[in-house]
mmCIF file of C-alpha atoms in Angstrom:
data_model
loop_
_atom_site.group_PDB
_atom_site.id
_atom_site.type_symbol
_atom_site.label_atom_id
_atom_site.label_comp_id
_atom_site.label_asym_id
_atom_site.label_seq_id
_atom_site.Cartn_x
_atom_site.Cartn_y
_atom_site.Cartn_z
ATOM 1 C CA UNK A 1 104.632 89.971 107.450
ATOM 2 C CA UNK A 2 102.451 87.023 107.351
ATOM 3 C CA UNK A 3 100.190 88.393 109.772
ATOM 4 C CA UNK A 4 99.701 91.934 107.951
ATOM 5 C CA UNK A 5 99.148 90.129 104.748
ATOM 6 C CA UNK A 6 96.024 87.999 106.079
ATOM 7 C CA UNK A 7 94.855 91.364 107.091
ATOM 8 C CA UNK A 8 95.721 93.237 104.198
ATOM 9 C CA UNK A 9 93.772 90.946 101.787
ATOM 10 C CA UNK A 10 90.711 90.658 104.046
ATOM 11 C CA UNK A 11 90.509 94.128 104.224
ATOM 12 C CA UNK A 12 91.238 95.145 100.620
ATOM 13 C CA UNK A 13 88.708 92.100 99.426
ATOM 14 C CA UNK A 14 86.052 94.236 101.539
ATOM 15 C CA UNK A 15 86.955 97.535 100.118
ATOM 16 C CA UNK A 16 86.934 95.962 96.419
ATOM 17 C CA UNK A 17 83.161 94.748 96.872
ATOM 18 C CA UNK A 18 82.373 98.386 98.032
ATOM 19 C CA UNK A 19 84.519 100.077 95.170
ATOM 20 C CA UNK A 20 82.868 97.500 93.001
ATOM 21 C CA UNK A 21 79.214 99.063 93.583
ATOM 22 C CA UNK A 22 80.589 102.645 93.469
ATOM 23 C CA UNK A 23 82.649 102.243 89.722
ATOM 24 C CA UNK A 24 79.370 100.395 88.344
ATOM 25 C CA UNK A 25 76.424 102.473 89.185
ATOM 26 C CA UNK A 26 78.938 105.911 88.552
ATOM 27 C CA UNK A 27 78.353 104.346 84.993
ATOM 28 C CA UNK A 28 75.006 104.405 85.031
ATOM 29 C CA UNK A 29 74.690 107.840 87.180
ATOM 30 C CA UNK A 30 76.832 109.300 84.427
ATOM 31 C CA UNK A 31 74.947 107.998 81.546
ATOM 32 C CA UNK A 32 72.082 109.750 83.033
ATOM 33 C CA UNK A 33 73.461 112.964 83.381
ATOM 34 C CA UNK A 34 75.610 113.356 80.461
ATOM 35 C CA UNK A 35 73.707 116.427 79.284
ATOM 36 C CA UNK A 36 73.788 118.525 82.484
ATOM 37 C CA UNK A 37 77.611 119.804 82.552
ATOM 38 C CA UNK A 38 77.838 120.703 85.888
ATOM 39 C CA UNK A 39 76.832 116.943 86.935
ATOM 40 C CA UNK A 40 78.734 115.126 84.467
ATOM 41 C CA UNK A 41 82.054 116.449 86.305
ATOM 42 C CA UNK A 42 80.620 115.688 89.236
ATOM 43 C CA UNK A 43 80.162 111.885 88.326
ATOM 44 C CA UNK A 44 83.721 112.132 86.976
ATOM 45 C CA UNK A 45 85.133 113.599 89.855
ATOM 46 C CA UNK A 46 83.130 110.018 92.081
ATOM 47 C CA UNK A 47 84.558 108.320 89.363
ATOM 48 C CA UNK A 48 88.538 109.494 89.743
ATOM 49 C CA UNK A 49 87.781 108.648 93.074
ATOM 50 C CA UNK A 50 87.253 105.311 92.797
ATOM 51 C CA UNK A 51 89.541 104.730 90.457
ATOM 52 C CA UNK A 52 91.884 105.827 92.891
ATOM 53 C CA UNK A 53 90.838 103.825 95.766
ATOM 54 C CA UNK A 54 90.857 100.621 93.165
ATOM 55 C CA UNK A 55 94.574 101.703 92.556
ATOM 56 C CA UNK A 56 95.019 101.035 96.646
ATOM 57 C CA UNK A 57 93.363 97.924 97.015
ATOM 58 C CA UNK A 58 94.936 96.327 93.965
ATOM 59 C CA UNK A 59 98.536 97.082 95.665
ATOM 60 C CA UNK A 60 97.222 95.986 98.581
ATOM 61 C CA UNK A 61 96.064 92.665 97.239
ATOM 62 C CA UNK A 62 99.600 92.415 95.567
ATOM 63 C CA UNK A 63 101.571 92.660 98.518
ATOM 64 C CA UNK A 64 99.296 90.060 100.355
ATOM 65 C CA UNK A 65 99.561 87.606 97.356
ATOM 66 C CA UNK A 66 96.178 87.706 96.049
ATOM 67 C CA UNK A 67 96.770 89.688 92.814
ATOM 68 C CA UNK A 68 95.432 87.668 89.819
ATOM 69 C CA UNK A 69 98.928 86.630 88.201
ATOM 70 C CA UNK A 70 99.067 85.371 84.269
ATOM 71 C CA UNK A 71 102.412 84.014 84.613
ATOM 72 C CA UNK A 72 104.395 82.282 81.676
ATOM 73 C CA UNK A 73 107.643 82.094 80.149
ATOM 74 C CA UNK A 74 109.334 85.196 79.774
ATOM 75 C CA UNK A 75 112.740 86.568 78.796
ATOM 76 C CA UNK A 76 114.195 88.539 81.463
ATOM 77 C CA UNK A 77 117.007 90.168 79.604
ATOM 78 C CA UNK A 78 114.365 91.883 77.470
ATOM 79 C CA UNK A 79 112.253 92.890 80.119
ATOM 80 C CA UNK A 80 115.050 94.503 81.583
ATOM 81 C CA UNK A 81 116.198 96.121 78.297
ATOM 82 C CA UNK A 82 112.674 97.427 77.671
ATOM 83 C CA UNK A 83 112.095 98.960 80.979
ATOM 84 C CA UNK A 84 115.837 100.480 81.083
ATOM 85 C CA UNK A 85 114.403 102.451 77.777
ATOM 86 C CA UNK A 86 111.096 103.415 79.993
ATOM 87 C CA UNK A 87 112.862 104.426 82.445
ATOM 88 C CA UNK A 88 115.583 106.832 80.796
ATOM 89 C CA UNK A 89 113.546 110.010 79.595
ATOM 90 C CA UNK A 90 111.242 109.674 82.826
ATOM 91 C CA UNK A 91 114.413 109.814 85.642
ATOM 92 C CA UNK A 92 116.227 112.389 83.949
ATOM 93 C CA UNK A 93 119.658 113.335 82.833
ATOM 94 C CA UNK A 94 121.192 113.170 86.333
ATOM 95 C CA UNK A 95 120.748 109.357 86.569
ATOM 96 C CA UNK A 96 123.161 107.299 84.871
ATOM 97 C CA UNK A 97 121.407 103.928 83.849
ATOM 98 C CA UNK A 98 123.627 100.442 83.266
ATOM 99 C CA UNK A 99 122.846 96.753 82.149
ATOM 100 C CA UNK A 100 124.684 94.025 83.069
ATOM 101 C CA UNK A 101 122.667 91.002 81.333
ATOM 102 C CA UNK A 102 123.185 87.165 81.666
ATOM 103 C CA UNK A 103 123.920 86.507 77.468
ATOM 104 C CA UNK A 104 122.954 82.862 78.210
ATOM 105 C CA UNK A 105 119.923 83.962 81.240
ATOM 106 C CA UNK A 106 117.488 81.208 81.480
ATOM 107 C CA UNK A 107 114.068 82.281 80.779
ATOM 108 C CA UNK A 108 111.523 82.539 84.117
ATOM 109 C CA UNK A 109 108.086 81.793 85.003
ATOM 110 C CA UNK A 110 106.540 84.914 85.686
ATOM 111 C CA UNK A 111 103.620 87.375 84.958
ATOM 112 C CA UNK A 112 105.597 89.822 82.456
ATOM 113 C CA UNK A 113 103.414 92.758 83.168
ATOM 114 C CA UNK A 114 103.326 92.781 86.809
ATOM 115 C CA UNK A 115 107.517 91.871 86.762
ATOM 116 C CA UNK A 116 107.822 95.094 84.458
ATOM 117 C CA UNK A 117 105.583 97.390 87.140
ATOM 118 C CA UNK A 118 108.099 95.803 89.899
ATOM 119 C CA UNK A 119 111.154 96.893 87.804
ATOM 120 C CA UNK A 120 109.847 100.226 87.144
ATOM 121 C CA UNK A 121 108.411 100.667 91.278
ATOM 122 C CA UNK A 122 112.493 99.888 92.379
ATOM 123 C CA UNK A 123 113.533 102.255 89.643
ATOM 124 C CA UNK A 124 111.628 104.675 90.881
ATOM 125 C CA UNK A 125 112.621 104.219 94.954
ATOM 126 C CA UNK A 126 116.495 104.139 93.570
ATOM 127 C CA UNK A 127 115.541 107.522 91.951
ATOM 128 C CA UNK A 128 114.547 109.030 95.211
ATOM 129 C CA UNK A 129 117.630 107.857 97.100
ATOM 130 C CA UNK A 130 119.401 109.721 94.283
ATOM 131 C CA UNK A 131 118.290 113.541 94.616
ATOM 132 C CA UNK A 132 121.473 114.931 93.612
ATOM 133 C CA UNK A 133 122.097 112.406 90.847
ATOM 134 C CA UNK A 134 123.609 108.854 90.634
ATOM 135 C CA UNK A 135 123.731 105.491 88.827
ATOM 136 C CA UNK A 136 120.742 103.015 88.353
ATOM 137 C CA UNK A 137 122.116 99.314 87.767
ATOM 138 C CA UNK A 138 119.718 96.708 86.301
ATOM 139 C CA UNK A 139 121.739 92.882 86.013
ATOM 140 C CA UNK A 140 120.591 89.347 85.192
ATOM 141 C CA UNK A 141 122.051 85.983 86.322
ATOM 142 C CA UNK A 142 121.543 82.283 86.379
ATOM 143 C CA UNK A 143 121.672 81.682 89.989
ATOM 144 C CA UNK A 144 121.452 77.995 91.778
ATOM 145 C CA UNK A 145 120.344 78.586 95.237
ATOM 146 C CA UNK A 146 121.555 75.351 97.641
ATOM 147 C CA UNK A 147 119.637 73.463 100.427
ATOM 148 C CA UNK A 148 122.569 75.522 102.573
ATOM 149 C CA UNK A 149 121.559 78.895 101.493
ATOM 150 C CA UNK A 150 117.659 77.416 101.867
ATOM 151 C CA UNK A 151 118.263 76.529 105.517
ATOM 152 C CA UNK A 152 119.506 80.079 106.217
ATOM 153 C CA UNK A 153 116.561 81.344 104.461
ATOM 154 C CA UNK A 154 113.141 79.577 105.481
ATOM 155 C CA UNK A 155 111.117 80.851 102.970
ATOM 156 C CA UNK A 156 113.408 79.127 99.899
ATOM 157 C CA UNK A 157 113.049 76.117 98.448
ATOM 158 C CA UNK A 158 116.391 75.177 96.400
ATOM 159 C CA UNK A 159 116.759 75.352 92.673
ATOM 160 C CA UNK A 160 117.187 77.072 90.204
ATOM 161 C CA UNK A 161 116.680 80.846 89.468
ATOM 162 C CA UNK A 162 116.842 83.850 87.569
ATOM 163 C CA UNK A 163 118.258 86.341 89.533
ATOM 164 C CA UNK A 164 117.114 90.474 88.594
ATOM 165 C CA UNK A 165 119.223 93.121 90.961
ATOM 166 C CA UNK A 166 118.736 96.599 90.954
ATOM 167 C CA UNK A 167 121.060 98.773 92.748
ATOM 168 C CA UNK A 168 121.781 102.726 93.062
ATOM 169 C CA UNK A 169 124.278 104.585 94.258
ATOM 170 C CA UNK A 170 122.150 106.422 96.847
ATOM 171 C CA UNK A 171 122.546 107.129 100.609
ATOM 172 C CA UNK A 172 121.493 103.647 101.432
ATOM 173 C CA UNK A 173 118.854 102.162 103.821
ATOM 174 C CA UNK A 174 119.411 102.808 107.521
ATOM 175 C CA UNK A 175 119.934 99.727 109.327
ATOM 176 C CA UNK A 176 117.089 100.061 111.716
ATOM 177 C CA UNK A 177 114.207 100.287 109.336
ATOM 178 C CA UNK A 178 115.915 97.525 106.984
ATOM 179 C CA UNK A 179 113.632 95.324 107.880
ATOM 180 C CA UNK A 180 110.381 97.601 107.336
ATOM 181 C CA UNK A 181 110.882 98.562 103.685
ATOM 182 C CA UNK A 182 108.480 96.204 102.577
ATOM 183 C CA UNK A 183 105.494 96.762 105.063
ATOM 184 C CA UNK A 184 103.017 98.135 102.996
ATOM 185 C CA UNK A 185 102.499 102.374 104.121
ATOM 186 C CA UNK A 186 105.907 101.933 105.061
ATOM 187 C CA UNK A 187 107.839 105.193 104.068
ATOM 188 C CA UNK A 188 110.459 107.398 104.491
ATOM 189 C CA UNK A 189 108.990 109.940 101.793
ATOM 190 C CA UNK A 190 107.528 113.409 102.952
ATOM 191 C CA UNK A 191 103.683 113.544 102.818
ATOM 192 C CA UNK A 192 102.112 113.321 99.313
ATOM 193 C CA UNK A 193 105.454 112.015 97.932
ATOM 194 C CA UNK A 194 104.710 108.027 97.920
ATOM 195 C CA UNK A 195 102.041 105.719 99.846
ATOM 196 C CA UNK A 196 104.813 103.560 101.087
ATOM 197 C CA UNK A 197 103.021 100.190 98.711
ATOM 198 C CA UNK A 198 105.758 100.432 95.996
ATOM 199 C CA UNK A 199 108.117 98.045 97.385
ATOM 200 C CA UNK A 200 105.498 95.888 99.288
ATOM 201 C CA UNK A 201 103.512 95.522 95.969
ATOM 202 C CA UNK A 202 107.124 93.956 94.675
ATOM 203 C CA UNK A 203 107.242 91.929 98.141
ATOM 204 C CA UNK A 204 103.768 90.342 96.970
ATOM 205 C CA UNK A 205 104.289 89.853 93.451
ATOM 206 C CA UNK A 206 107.850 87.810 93.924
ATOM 207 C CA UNK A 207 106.536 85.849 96.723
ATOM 208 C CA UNK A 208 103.670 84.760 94.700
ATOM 209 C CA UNK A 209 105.336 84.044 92.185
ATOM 210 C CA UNK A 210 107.523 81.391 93.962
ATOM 211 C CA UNK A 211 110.316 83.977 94.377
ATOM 212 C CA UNK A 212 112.605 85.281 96.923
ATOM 213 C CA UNK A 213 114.216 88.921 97.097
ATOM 214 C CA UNK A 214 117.111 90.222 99.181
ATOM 215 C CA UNK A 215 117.844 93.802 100.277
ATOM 216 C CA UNK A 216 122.014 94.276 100.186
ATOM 217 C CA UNK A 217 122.473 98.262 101.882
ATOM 218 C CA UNK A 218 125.281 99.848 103.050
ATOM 219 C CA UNK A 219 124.430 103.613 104.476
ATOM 220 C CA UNK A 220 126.064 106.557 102.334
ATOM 221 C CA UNK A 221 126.918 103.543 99.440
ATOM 222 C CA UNK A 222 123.914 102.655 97.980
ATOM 223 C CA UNK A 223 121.362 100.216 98.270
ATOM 224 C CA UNK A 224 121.280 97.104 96.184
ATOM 225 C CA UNK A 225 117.752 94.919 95.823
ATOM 226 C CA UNK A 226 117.628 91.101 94.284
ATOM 227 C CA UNK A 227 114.565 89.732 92.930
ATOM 228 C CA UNK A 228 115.166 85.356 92.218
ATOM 229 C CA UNK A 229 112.479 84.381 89.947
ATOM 230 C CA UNK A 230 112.308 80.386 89.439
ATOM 231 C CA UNK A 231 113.706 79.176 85.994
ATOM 232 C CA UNK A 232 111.136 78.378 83.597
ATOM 233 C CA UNK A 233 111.627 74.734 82.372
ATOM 234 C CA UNK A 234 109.265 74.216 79.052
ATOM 235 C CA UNK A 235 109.529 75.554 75.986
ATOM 236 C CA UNK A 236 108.587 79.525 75.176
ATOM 237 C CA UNK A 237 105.339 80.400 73.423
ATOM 238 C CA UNK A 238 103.758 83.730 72.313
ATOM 239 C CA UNK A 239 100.567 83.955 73.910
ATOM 240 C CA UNK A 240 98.180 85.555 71.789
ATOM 241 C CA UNK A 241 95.676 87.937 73.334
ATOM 242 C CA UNK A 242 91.687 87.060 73.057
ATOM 243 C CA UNK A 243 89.966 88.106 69.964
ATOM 244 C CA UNK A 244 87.775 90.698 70.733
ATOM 245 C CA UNK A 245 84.017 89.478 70.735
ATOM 246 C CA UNK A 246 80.221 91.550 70.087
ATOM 247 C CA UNK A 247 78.295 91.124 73.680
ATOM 248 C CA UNK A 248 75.254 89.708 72.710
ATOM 249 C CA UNK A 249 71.879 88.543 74.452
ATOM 250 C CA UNK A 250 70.216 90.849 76.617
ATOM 251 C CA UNK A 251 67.044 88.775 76.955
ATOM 252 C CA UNK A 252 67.586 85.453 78.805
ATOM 253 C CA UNK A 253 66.986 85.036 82.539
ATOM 254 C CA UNK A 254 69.922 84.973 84.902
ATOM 255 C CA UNK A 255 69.569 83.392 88.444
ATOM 256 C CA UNK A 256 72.389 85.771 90.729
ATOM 257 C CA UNK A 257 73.654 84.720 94.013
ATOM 258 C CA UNK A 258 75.439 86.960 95.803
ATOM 259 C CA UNK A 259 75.745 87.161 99.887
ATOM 260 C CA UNK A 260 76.850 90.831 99.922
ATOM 261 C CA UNK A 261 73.476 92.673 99.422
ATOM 262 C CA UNK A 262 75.166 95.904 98.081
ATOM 263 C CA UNK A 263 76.961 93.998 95.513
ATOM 264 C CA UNK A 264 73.753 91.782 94.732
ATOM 265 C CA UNK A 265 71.967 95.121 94.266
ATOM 266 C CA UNK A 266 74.477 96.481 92.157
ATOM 267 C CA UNK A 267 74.458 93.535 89.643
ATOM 268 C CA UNK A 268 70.915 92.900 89.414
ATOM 269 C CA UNK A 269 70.514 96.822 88.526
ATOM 270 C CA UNK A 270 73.368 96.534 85.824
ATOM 271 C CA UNK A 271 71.937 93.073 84.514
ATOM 272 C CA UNK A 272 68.357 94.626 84.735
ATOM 273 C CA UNK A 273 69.158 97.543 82.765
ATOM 274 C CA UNK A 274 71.145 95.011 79.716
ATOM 275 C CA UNK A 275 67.430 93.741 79.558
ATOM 276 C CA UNK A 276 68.142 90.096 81.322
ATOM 277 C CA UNK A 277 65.602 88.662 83.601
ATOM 278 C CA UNK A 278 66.822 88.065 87.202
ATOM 279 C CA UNK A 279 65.736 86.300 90.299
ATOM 280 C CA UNK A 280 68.171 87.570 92.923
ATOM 281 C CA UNK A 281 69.084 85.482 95.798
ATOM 282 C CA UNK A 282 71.644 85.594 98.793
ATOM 283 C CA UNK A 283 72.863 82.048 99.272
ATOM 284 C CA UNK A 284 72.980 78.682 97.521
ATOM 285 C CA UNK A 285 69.586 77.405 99.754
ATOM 286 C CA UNK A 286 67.610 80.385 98.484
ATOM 287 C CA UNK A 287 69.155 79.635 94.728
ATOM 288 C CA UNK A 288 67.754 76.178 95.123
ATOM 289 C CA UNK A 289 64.193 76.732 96.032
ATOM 290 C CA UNK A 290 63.678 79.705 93.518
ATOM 291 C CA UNK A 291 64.328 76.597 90.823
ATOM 292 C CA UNK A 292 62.306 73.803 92.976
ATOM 293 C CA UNK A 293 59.966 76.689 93.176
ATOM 294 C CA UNK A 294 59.856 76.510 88.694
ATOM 295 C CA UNK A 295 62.592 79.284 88.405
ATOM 296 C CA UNK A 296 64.202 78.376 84.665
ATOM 297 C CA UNK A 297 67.652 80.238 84.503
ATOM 298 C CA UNK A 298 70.079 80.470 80.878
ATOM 299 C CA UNK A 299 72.784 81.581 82.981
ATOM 300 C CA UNK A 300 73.825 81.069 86.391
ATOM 301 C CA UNK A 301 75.813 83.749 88.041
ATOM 302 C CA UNK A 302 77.067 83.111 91.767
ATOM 303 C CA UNK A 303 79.523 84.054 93.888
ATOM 304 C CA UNK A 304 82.509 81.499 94.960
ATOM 305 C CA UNK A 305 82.676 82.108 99.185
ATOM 306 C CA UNK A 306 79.370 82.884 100.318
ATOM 307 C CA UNK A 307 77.772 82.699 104.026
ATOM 308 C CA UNK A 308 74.179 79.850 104.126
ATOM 309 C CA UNK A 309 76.755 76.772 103.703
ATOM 310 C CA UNK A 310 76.920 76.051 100.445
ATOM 311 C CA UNK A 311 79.657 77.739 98.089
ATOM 312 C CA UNK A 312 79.865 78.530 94.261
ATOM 313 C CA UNK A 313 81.071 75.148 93.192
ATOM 314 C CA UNK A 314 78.456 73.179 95.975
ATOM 315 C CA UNK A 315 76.013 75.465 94.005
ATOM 316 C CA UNK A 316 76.878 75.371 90.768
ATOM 317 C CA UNK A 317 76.241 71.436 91.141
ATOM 318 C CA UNK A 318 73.082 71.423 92.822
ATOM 319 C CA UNK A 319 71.560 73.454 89.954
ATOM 320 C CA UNK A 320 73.036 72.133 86.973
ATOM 321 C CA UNK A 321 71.710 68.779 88.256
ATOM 322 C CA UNK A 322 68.431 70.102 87.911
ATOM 323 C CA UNK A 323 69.017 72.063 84.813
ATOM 324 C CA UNK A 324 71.714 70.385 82.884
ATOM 325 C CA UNK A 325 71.260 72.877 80.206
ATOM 326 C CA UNK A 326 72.341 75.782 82.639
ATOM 327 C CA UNK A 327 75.242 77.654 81.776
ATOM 328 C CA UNK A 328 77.440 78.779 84.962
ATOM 329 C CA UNK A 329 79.852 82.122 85.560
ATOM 330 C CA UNK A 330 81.110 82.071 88.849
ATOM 331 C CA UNK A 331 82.189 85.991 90.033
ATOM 332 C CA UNK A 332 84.406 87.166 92.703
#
């Protein structure tokens, strides 16, 4: 599973800079054409696209741990509570949903959002294994997970968790693909019916999240999974979102480095078109002599992991010594 999830990122990290150049200039492409009918549904129809093959790569990127997390303090018992009310109109009258919640569950340290897409991907596999109807159970509990029960279980470290089960009352996993459920395009689905990145997207998010989950099945009795999210240990605070601010500018000059030339196209052509002033360049090296050379950026804009030995940070550095008035966004 290691393995597969070195590949997976690498591979989804490629596809993103190519999706990346196909969502931005579709933008542009469509601005252009918004007049003509027949081509503005052709620019939405690239655009769906995309937006599809961004869906991919972002479950891709979960399941190899790469996902960009906002974790904080959450409470799980509401979580569950809200997503049990999700859930009820969209599985239908033929599944019977439970809670059994923790009154005294400690509180985790977790991305909320991406914990309430896992709860609602296992709801949705527990559906399936119910065609004929069936019971979904969501639980909490405090759970204290030993050095014993870490030695059995390599990837543990002891403490204390939160533990989140959901179980159905389906026909159960099948012994001999147990152990595949979470490869991602793993599925037992018919064709069109699932990607088989559900359950690996969950496999992602709770091991990046310093978790550990468990598959309890028992053919023609159901199928139980536990997620063990680690126990939060400060005090819980509302996070309020970022007030929403004007873009302004439009008219300073913007030194870009980028090593992948269809993404360096693709943001010099969107930066161009804002109005900014660029001078383009593929590595840190070629950064540096477009300033010795008299080059006077506002902004710097680079890449973090580039190829011509220097990276963002090595970069950022070498310029703002030069130009200490140089502000820096580094993009990946």
């Amino acid at each position: 599973m290691e393995a597969v999830g070195h590949l997976t990122g690498g591979i989804a990290h490629d596809f993103n800079n190519i999706l990346t150049v196909i969502t931005g200039l579709i933008d542009i492409l469509a601005e252009a054409v918004e007049h003509d009918a027949a081509l503005s549904s052709v620019t939405k129809m690239i655009s769906d696209a995309a937006f599809r093959g961004a869906e991919v790569t972002k479950h891709l990127l979960a399941f190899s741990r790469q996902q960009p997390l906002q974790p904080r303090e959450a409470d799980l018992n509401t979580l569950v509570q809200d997503t049990a009310r999700l859930l009820r109109p969209s599985l239908g009258e033929q599944i019977e949903i439970d809670t059994a919640l923790e009154p005294d569950a400690w509180p985790a340290f977790i991305d909320p959002n991406h914990m309430a897409t896992a709860l609602l991907n296992l709801a949705v596999n527990a559906r399936d294994a119910m065609p004929d109807g069936g019971k979904l159970m969501l639980e909490t509990s405090n759970v204290i997970l030993d050095e014993v029960y870490a030695a059995a279980n390599p990837d543990v470290r002891a403490g204390e968790y939160v533990m989140v089960a959901v179980s159905d009352t389906g026909g159960g996993i099948p012994a001999a693909i147990r152990d595949k459920v979470f490869e991602p395009f793993f599925t037992t689905k018919d064709t069109g019916k699932g990607t088989g990145l559900g359950l690996s997207m969950v496999y992602g998010f709770i091991k990046q999240s310093d978790g550990h989950l468990k598959i309890y099945s028992e053919e023609g009795h159901g199928t139980s999974i536990k997620l063990y999210l680690p126990r939060s240990m400060g005090d819980m605070v509302d996070v309020e979102p970022p007030p929403a601010v004007d873009t302004r500018g439009g008219h300073e000059s913007i030194l870009v480095v980028e090593d992948d030339p269809l993404v360096r196209n693709y943001v010099s052509a969107q930066l161009e078109q804002l109005g900014y002033r660029t001078m383009v360049t593929a590595n840190g090296p070629e950064a540096l002599a477009a300033v010795e050379k008299g080059f006077v950026c506002d902004v710097l804009f680079t890449d973090v992991i580039m190829s011509g030995g220097m990276n963002g940070r090595q970069v950022a550095d070498a310029v703002t010594a030069k130009l200490p008035s140089v502000r820096v966004l580094f993009t990946s």
